[in-house]
GROMACS .gro file of C-alpha atoms in nm:
model
  370
    1MET     CA    1   0.071  22.599  -7.751
    2LYS     CA    2   0.282  22.867  -7.914
    3ASN     CA    3   0.500  22.614  -8.098
    4ARG     CA    4   0.190  22.430  -8.219
    5LEU     CA    5   0.046  22.758  -8.354
    6LEU     CA    6   0.371  22.843  -8.536
    7LYS     CA    7   0.371  22.498  -8.703
    8SER     CA    8   0.002  22.505  -8.798
    9ILE     CA    9  -0.114  22.521  -9.160
   10ARG     CA   10  -0.313  22.837  -9.082
   11PHE     CA   11   0.001  23.018  -8.969
   12LYS     CA   12   0.184  22.898  -9.281
   13VAL     CA   13  -0.095  23.032  -9.501
   14VAL     CA   14  -0.075  23.371  -9.327
   15ILE     CA   15   0.303  23.377  -9.379
   16ILE     CA   16   0.259  23.286  -9.746
   17CYS     CA   17   0.010  23.571  -9.790
   18VAL     CA   18   0.248  23.816  -9.624
   19GLU     CA   19   0.538  23.692  -9.837
   20SER     CA   20   0.326  23.724 -10.153
   21PHE     CA   21   0.228  24.080 -10.058
   22LEU     CA   22   0.589  24.182  -9.985
   23LEU     CA   23   0.716  24.024 -10.308
   24SER     CA   24   0.441  24.203 -10.501
   25VAL     CA   25   0.535  24.537 -10.346
   26ILE     CA   26   0.906  24.480 -10.417
   27THR     CA   27   0.832  24.375 -10.776
   28LEU     CA   28   0.608  24.680 -10.832
   29TYR     CA   29   0.877  24.908 -10.692
   30ILE     CA   30   1.139  24.757 -10.924
   31MET     CA   31   0.902  24.787 -11.222
   32TYR     CA   32   0.829  25.150 -11.127
   33GLN     CA   33   1.200  25.230 -11.110
   34ILE     CA   34   1.261  25.070 -11.447
   35ILE     CA   35   0.970  25.257 -11.606
   36TYR     CA   36   1.066  25.588 -11.439
   37THR     CA   37   1.428  25.555 -11.553
   38ASN     CA   38   1.322  25.488 -11.913
   39ARG     CA   39   1.020  25.721 -11.919
   40PHE     CA   40   1.156  25.930 -12.209
   41LYS     CA   41   1.221  25.631 -12.435
   42SER     CA   42   0.966  25.580 -12.707
   43PRO     CA   43   0.850  25.222 -12.621
   44VAL     CA   44   0.794  25.310 -12.256
   45ARG     CA   45   0.616  25.636 -12.341
   46ASN     CA   46   0.390  25.457 -12.590
   47LEU     CA   47   0.302  25.190 -12.329
   48TYR     CA   48   0.232  25.463 -12.073
   49ASN     CA   49   0.004  25.651 -12.310
   50THR     CA   50  -0.186  25.333 -12.404
   51ILE     CA   51  -0.250  25.239 -12.041
   52THR     CA   52  -0.353  25.588 -11.926
   53LYS     CA   53  -0.600  25.609 -12.218
   54TYR     CA   54  -0.823  25.354 -12.041
   55ILE     CA   55  -0.735  25.366 -11.670
   56THR     CA   56  -0.550  25.589 -11.428
   57ILE     CA   57  -0.194  25.511 -11.323
   58GLN     CA   58  -0.317  25.432 -10.970
   59GLN     CA   59  -0.561  25.176 -11.109
   60ALA     CA   60  -0.285  25.024 -11.319
   61ILE     CA   61  -0.059  24.988 -11.015
   62ILE     CA   62  -0.339  24.824 -10.810
   63PHE     CA   63  -0.424  24.587 -11.097
   64ALA     CA   64  -0.057  24.490 -11.144
   65GLY     CA   65  -0.020  24.445 -10.768
   66VAL     CA   66  -0.319  24.208 -10.752
   67ILE     CA   67  -0.189  24.003 -11.045
   68LEU     CA   68   0.157  23.981 -10.890
   69PHE     CA   69   0.008  23.886 -10.549
   70ILE     CA   70  -0.194  23.601 -10.706
   71VAL     CA   71   0.107  23.473 -10.903
   72TYR     CA   72   0.336  23.475 -10.601
   73LEU     CA   73   0.061  23.320 -10.385
   74LEU     CA   74   0.017  23.032 -10.631
   75ILE     CA   75   0.393  22.977 -10.651
   76LEU     CA   76   0.440  22.973 -10.274
   77VAL     CA   77   0.131  22.766 -10.197
   78SER     CA   78   0.226  22.506 -10.461
   79ARG     CA   79   0.432  22.317 -10.196
   80ILE     CA   80   0.120  22.267  -9.986
   81ILE     CA   81  -0.082  22.170 -10.296
   82LYS     CA   82   0.181  21.911 -10.393
   83TYR     CA   83   0.170  21.767 -10.041
   84ILE     CA   84  -0.211  21.745 -10.055
   85ASP     CA   85  -0.183  21.573 -10.396
   86LYS     CA   86   0.062  21.326 -10.247
   87ILE     CA   87  -0.177  21.251  -9.959
   88SER     CA   88  -0.464  21.208 -10.207
   89TYR     CA   89  -0.254  20.973 -10.421
   90ASN     CA   90  -0.163  20.757 -10.122
   91VAL     CA   91  -0.526  20.741 -10.008
   92ASN     CA   92  -0.623  20.617 -10.355
   93GLU     CA   93  -0.345  20.356 -10.346
   94ILE     CA   94  -0.460  20.235 -10.005
   95ALA     CA   95  -0.817  20.216 -10.137
   96LYS     CA   96  -0.686  19.990 -10.415
   97GLY     CA   97  -0.529  19.758 -10.155
   98ASN     CA   98  -0.169  19.882 -10.182
   99PHE     CA   99  -0.088  19.916  -9.812
  100ASP     CA  100   0.282  19.973  -9.886
  101ALA     CA  101   0.192  20.323 -10.003
  102LYS     CA  102   0.329  20.543  -9.727
  103ILE     CA  103   0.390  20.916  -9.696
  104ASP     CA  104   0.756  20.928  -9.598
  105LYS     CA  105   0.805  21.299  -9.531
  106ILE     CA  106   0.573  21.406  -9.249
  107ASN     CA  107   0.523  21.779  -9.195
  108LYS     CA  108   0.467  21.916  -8.846
  109ASP     CA  109   0.129  22.072  -8.921
  110GLU     CA  110  -0.233  21.958  -8.963
  111LEU     CA  111  -0.154  21.805  -9.301
  112GLY     CA  112   0.135  21.620  -9.143
  113GLN     CA  113  -0.099  21.486  -8.875
  114LEU     CA  114  -0.340  21.378  -9.151
  115ALA     CA  115  -0.058  21.203  -9.337
  116ASN     CA  116   0.055  21.031  -9.017
  117ASN     CA  117  -0.303  20.919  -8.946
  118ILE     CA  118  -0.332  20.781  -9.299
  119ASN     CA  119  -0.006  20.588  -9.254
  120ASN     CA  120  -0.135  20.448  -8.923
  121MET     CA  121  -0.469  20.362  -9.083
  122ALA     CA  122  -0.291  20.174  -9.363
  123ARG     CA  123  -0.086  19.977  -9.109
  124GLN     CA  124  -0.395  19.896  -8.902
  125ILE     CA  125  -0.597  19.787  -9.206
  126GLU     CA  126  -0.306  19.572  -9.323
  127THR     CA  127  -0.282  19.416  -8.976
  128LEU     CA  128  -0.657  19.351  -8.964
  129ILE     CA  129  -0.653  19.188  -9.308
  130ARG     CA  130  -0.353  18.974  -9.210
  131GLU     CA  131  -0.521  18.874  -8.883
  132GLU     CA  132  -0.841  18.790  -9.070
  133HIS     CA  133  -0.642  18.578  -9.314
  134GLU     CA  134  -0.465  18.403  -9.026
  135ALA     CA  135  -0.799  18.351  -8.850
  136THR     CA  136  -0.942  18.194  -9.166
  137GLU     CA  137  -0.641  17.966  -9.198
  138SER     CA  138  -0.664  17.883  -8.829
  139LYS     CA  139  -1.034  17.800  -8.861
  140ASN     CA  140  -0.966  17.576  -9.161
  141TYR     CA  141  -0.683  17.407  -8.974
  142LEU     CA  142  -0.910  17.360  -8.672
  143ILE     CA  143  -1.183  17.202  -8.883
  144THR     CA  144  -0.935  16.980  -9.067
  145GLY     CA  145  -0.763  16.868  -8.746
  146LEU     CA  146  -1.091  16.813  -8.569
  147SER     CA  147  -1.236  16.612  -8.857
  148HIS     CA  148  -0.926  16.395  -8.872
  149ASP     CA  149  -0.910  16.333  -8.497
  150LEU     CA  150  -1.281  16.261  -8.459
  151LYS     CA  151  -1.289  16.033  -8.760
  152THR     CA  152  -1.055  15.772  -8.606
  153PRO     CA  153  -1.258  15.683  -8.293
  154LEU     CA  154  -1.588  15.721  -8.483
  155THR     CA  155  -1.469  15.473  -8.746
  156SER     CA  156  -1.372  15.222  -8.475
  157ILE     CA  157  -1.703  15.266  -8.290
  158TYR     CA  158  -1.902  15.225  -8.610
  159GLY     CA  159  -1.699  14.922  -8.718
  160TYR     CA  160  -1.736  14.729  -8.392
  161LEU     CA  161  -2.104  14.821  -8.350
  162GLU     CA  162  -2.167  14.700  -8.704
  163LEU     CA  163  -2.003  14.365  -8.617
  164ILE     CA  164  -2.222  14.338  -8.308
  165ASN     CA  165  -2.536  14.442  -8.497
  166ASN     CA  166  -2.470  14.176  -8.764
  167ASP     CA  167  -2.401  13.910  -8.496
  168ASN     CA  168  -2.055  13.876  -8.644
  169TYR     CA  169  -1.879  13.732  -8.335
  170LYS     CA  170  -1.794  13.383  -8.221
  171ASP     CA  171  -1.905  13.387  -7.861
  172GLU     CA  172  -1.989  13.610  -7.569
  173VAL     CA  173  -1.619  13.665  -7.489
  174GLU     CA  174  -1.560  13.815  -7.834
  175LEU     CA  175  -1.883  14.015  -7.800
  176ARG     CA  176  -1.763  14.160  -7.469
  177TYR     CA  177  -1.428  14.240  -7.634
  178TYR     CA  178  -1.600  14.433  -7.914
  179ILE     CA  179  -1.822  14.621  -7.666
  180ASP     CA  180  -1.520  14.708  -7.451
  181ILE     CA  181  -1.332  14.856  -7.749
  182ALA     CA  182  -1.638  15.054  -7.863
  183PHE     CA  183  -1.685  15.182  -7.506
  184LYS     CA  184  -1.320  15.294  -7.477
  185LYS     CA  185  -1.339  15.470  -7.814
  186THR     CA  186  -1.660  15.643  -7.702
  187ILE     CA  187  -1.481  15.772  -7.390
  188GLN     CA  188  -1.193  15.887  -7.608
  189LEU     CA  189  -1.435  16.070  -7.838
  190LYS     CA  190  -1.609  16.231  -7.538
  191ASN     CA  191  -1.275  16.349  -7.397
  192MET     CA  192  -1.170  16.496  -7.732
  193ILE     CA  193  -1.498  16.689  -7.766
  194GLU     CA  194  -1.461  16.820  -7.410
  195GLN     CA  195  -1.103  16.926  -7.483
  196LEU     CA  196  -1.214  17.108  -7.797
  197PHE     CA  197  -1.495  17.279  -7.605
  198ASN     CA  198  -1.250  17.388  -7.334
  199TYR     CA  199  -0.998  17.516  -7.587
  200THR     CA  200  -1.267  17.719  -7.763
  201LYS     CA  201  -1.390  17.854  -7.428
  202TYR     CA  202  -1.045  17.953  -7.301
  203SER     CA  203  -0.947  18.105  -7.636
  204SER     CA  204  -1.256  18.326  -7.627
  205SER     CA  205  -1.192  18.687  -7.533
  206SER     CA  206  -1.513  18.686  -7.329
  207ILE     CA  207  -1.386  18.445  -7.061
  208GLU     CA  208  -1.359  18.604  -6.716
  209VAL     CA  209  -1.045  18.539  -6.515
  210GLU     CA  210  -1.096  18.572  -6.140
  211LYS     CA  211  -0.750  18.634  -5.998
  212VAL     CA  212  -0.691  18.567  -5.630
  213ASN     CA  213  -0.394  18.530  -5.401
  214ILE     CA  214  -0.260  18.174  -5.453
  215ASN     CA  215   0.002  17.988  -5.251
  216VAL     CA  216   0.153  17.778  -5.531
  217LYS     CA  217   0.330  17.546  -5.289
  218GLU     CA  218   0.006  17.445  -5.114
  219LEU     CA  219  -0.180  17.410  -5.443
  220LEU     CA  220   0.082  17.170  -5.580
  221LYS     CA  221   0.091  16.968  -5.259
  222GLN     CA  222  -0.285  16.922  -5.277
  223LEU     CA  223  -0.267  16.820  -5.642
  224VAL     CA  224   0.012  16.565  -5.585
  225ILE     CA  225  -0.188  16.402  -5.302
  226GLU     CA  226  -0.489  16.368  -5.533
  227TYR     CA  227  -0.271  16.214  -5.804
  228TYR     CA  228  -0.102  15.964  -5.571
  229PRO     CA  229  -0.300  15.662  -5.705
  230PHE     CA  230  -0.209  15.766  -6.058
  231PHE     CA  231   0.162  15.775  -5.971
  232LEU     CA  232   0.130  15.440  -5.795
  233LYS     CA  233  -0.033  15.281  -6.097
  234GLU     CA  234   0.247  15.401  -6.324
  235ASP     CA  235   0.517  15.296  -6.073
  236LEU     CA  236   0.642  15.654  -6.038
  237GLU     CA  237   0.729  15.871  -5.741
  238CYS     CA  238   0.656  16.244  -5.751
  239ARG     CA  239   0.925  16.443  -5.571
  240LEU     CA  240   0.855  16.798  -5.454
  241ASN     CA  241   1.149  17.036  -5.427
  242PHE     CA  242   1.036  17.362  -5.268
  243GLY     CA  243   1.214  17.636  -5.081
  244LYS     CA  244   1.089  17.810  -4.766
  245GLU     CA  245   0.903  18.088  -4.946
  246LYS     CA  246   0.526  18.097  -4.983
  247TYR     CA  247   0.554  18.141  -5.362
  248GLU     CA  248   0.244  18.357  -5.388
  249ILE     CA  249   0.103  18.470  -5.721
  250GLN     CA  250  -0.214  18.631  -5.854
  251ALA     CA  251  -0.411  18.393  -6.078
  252ASP     CA  252  -0.741  18.213  -6.126
  253SER     CA  253  -0.707  17.911  -5.894
  254LYS     CA  254  -0.944  17.685  -6.087
  255LEU     CA  255  -0.777  17.753  -6.419
  256LEU     CA  256  -0.429  17.717  -6.271
  257PHE     CA  257  -0.527  17.384  -6.111
  258ARG     CA  258  -0.623  17.262  -6.458
  259VAL     CA  259  -0.284  17.366  -6.601
  260PHE     CA  260  -0.091  17.184  -6.327
  261GLU     CA  261  -0.311  16.875  -6.375
  262ASN     CA  262  -0.228  16.871  -6.743
  263LEU     CA  263   0.146  16.915  -6.688
  264ILE     CA  264   0.160  16.639  -6.422
  265SER     CA  265  -0.038  16.408  -6.650
  266ASN     CA  266   0.203  16.484  -6.936
  267ALA     CA  267   0.504  16.426  -6.712
  268VAL     CA  268   0.371  16.079  -6.630
  269ARG     CA  269   0.267  16.003  -6.988
  270TYR     CA  270   0.602  16.098  -7.137
  271SER     CA  271   0.830  15.946  -6.873
  272GLY     CA  272   1.057  15.675  -7.009
  273GLU     CA  273   0.997  15.306  -6.939
  274ASN     CA  274   1.287  15.293  -6.692
  275SER     CA  275   1.202  15.620  -6.520
  276LYS     CA  276   1.111  15.607  -6.152
  277PHE     CA  277   1.057  15.975  -6.072
  278ILE     CA  278   0.896  16.295  -6.183
  279ASP     CA  279   0.999  16.617  -6.009
  280ILE     CA  280   0.815  16.940  -5.939
  281ASN     CA  281   1.052  17.224  -5.847
  282LEU     CA  282   0.967  17.573  -5.726
  283GLU     CA  283   1.219  17.854  -5.772
  284SER     CA  284   1.212  18.226  -5.705
  285GLU     CA  285   1.436  18.479  -5.876
  286GLY     CA  286   1.385  18.854  -5.861
  287GLU     CA  287   1.019  18.928  -5.926
  288LYS     CA  288   0.957  18.593  -6.093
  289ILE     CA  289   0.839  18.253  -5.970
  290TYR     CA  290   0.929  17.946  -6.177
  291ILE     CA  291   0.741  17.615  -6.153
  292HIS     CA  292   0.925  17.325  -6.320
  293PHE     CA  293   0.759  16.994  -6.410
  294ILE     CA  294   1.033  16.740  -6.492
  295ASN     CA  295   1.016  16.388  -6.633
  296TYR     CA  296   1.311  16.163  -6.721
  297ASP     CA  297   1.440  15.903  -6.966
  298ASN     CA  298   1.246  16.038  -7.264
  299ILE     CA  299   1.333  16.364  -7.442
  300ILE     CA  300   1.129  16.558  -7.694
  301PRO     CA  301   1.320  16.608  -8.023
  302ALA     CA  302   1.418  16.969  -8.090
  303TYR     CA  303   1.211  16.986  -8.408
  304GLN     CA  304   0.897  16.902  -8.207
  305GLN     CA  305   0.957  17.149  -7.923
  306GLU     CA  306   0.880  17.443  -8.152
  307PHE     CA  307   0.527  17.314  -8.219
  308ILE     CA  308   0.444  17.144  -7.892
  309PHE     CA  309   0.197  17.414  -7.777
  310ASN     CA  310   0.014  17.419  -8.111
  311ARG     CA  311  -0.334  17.273  -8.107
  312PHE     CA  312  -0.373  16.918  -8.236
  313TYR     CA  313   0.004  16.867  -8.224
  314LYS     CA  314   0.098  16.531  -8.073
  315ILE     CA  315   0.436  16.412  -7.949
  316GLU     CA  316   0.537  16.103  -8.136
  317GLN     CA  317   0.661  15.888  -7.847
  318SER     CA  318   0.525  15.834  -7.498
  319ARG     CA  319   0.520  15.592  -7.208
  320ALA     CA  320   0.161  15.497  -7.295
  321HIS     CA  321   0.019  15.497  -7.644
  322ASP     CA  322  -0.087  15.846  -7.743
  323SER     CA  323  -0.387  15.759  -7.958
  324ASP     CA  324  -0.632  15.891  -7.697
  325SER     CA  325  -0.467  16.235  -7.692
  326SER     CA  326  -0.654  16.523  -7.855
  327GLY     CA  327  -0.342  16.732  -7.903
  328LEU     CA  328  -0.518  17.020  -7.725
  329GLY     CA  329  -0.395  16.979  -7.365
  330LEU     CA  330  -0.081  17.190  -7.395
  331ALA     CA  331  -0.255  17.444  -7.618
  332ILE     CA  332  -0.517  17.486  -7.343
  333ALA     CA  333  -0.244  17.511  -7.078
  334LYS     CA  334  -0.063  17.784  -7.273
  335THR     CA  335  -0.387  17.979  -7.325
  336ILE     CA  336  -0.474  17.962  -6.953
  337VAL     CA  337  -0.125  18.064  -6.842
  338GLU     CA  338  -0.126  18.363  -7.077
  339LEU     CA  339  -0.475  18.461  -6.958
  340ASN     CA  340  -0.319  18.487  -6.611
  341ASP     CA  341  -0.026  18.699  -6.741
  342GLY     CA  342   0.221  18.410  -6.717
  343ASP     CA  343   0.446  18.224  -6.956
  344ILE     CA  344   0.504  17.856  -7.033
  345SER     CA  345   0.801  17.698  -7.209
  346VAL     CA  346   0.963  17.360  -7.266
  347SER     CA  347   1.323  17.237  -7.260
  348SER     CA  348   1.420  16.880  -7.339
  349LYS     CA  349   1.783  16.761  -7.326
  350ASP     CA  350   2.024  16.557  -7.118
  351ASN     CA  351   1.766  16.278  -7.082
  352LYS     CA  352   1.503  16.498  -6.916
  353THR     CA  353   1.214  16.720  -7.021
  354ILE     CA  354   1.122  17.034  -6.828
  355PHE     CA  355   0.799  17.231  -6.865
  356THR     CA  356   0.840  17.567  -6.693
  357VAL     CA  357   0.552  17.794  -6.593
  358THR     CA  358   0.656  18.148  -6.501
  359PHE     CA  359   0.452  18.405  -6.307
  360ASN     CA  360   0.522  18.741  -6.149
  361LYS     CA  361   0.539  18.745  -5.772
  362ILE     CA  362   0.229  18.881  -5.610
  363ASP     CA  363   0.202  19.258  -5.581
  364LYS     CA  364   0.116  19.310  -5.213
  365SER     CA  365  -0.070  19.632  -5.296
  366LEU     CA  366  -0.309  19.442  -5.522
  367VAL     CA  367  -0.371  19.139  -5.303
  368LYS     CA  368  -0.722  18.999  -5.302
  369ASP     CA  369  -0.774  18.758  -5.016
  370ARG     CA  370  -0.896  18.413  -5.098
   0.00000   0.00000   0.00000
């Protein structure tokens, strides 16, 4: 409290007033000594007689003291005035949109706090404007990507329905073929719209995450059992490599189930033609739990790995044709993982691709029973 008072602008003003008073007194004393020493010289005597004709010597001393006090006060306070002018100039620059205008030298008083607040305000406004610009670009990208992705199945549906409507087919077999294609494209369109809806929902700050105590091992076992027909159809075996731990984390079970579904589906989709396995490994190290989803015989080029979690980004090669992909699955997975305070990454080399989901081990003091 004492240090804050000593550094305050009020204390500085008091000190300046005291300094001005002392300097005025010293200057008056020096002037008095000079005048007293030269009192018998004609110029000094004439000046003395002129002054005393109108006012007393005491009045003259008081008047001179006041003038000197004001002069010294203005000189000493000029540093504060210059600092205020600098703050005012920077505020005007910020108002013009120049957010690089910063007050470099920060005093340790109220004016310094004001300058620091102005600097922080400029940074925050600059950040908000940049975020708004990025949001606008993101929205435009979303609309462009969505329009492009929806246009392809819609064009196919319209084209085949037009052929059917115009009776432009040879026989019932060809008619059934056209209907089948239109139906598949309709399903694709439906899935893409659902994916977009989910991405928008999960990206919203209003979504509520209900974290509970989850045994990751049991959750993955359940998911692999449900996907068994899918593995069988693709002639793949899913191998589980778990340790003896429970691998417990705090997360929203429904959202996490969706992430694991997506990563298993991707592992199957992007396995190579000659691949026979996908692996799911659980590891624990320190306070972290790592869940690895591994597929083989088909790597993701390094230049694609950087963008793989971006929305609408599609990997160029896959086991099955990727035309029905919305490019939102991994973006949704990343959003969900981050909502649950986790991290997701990809590594693809040595003829295998690994998606790794990382969570903190459960804090026993914060456990919420399922």
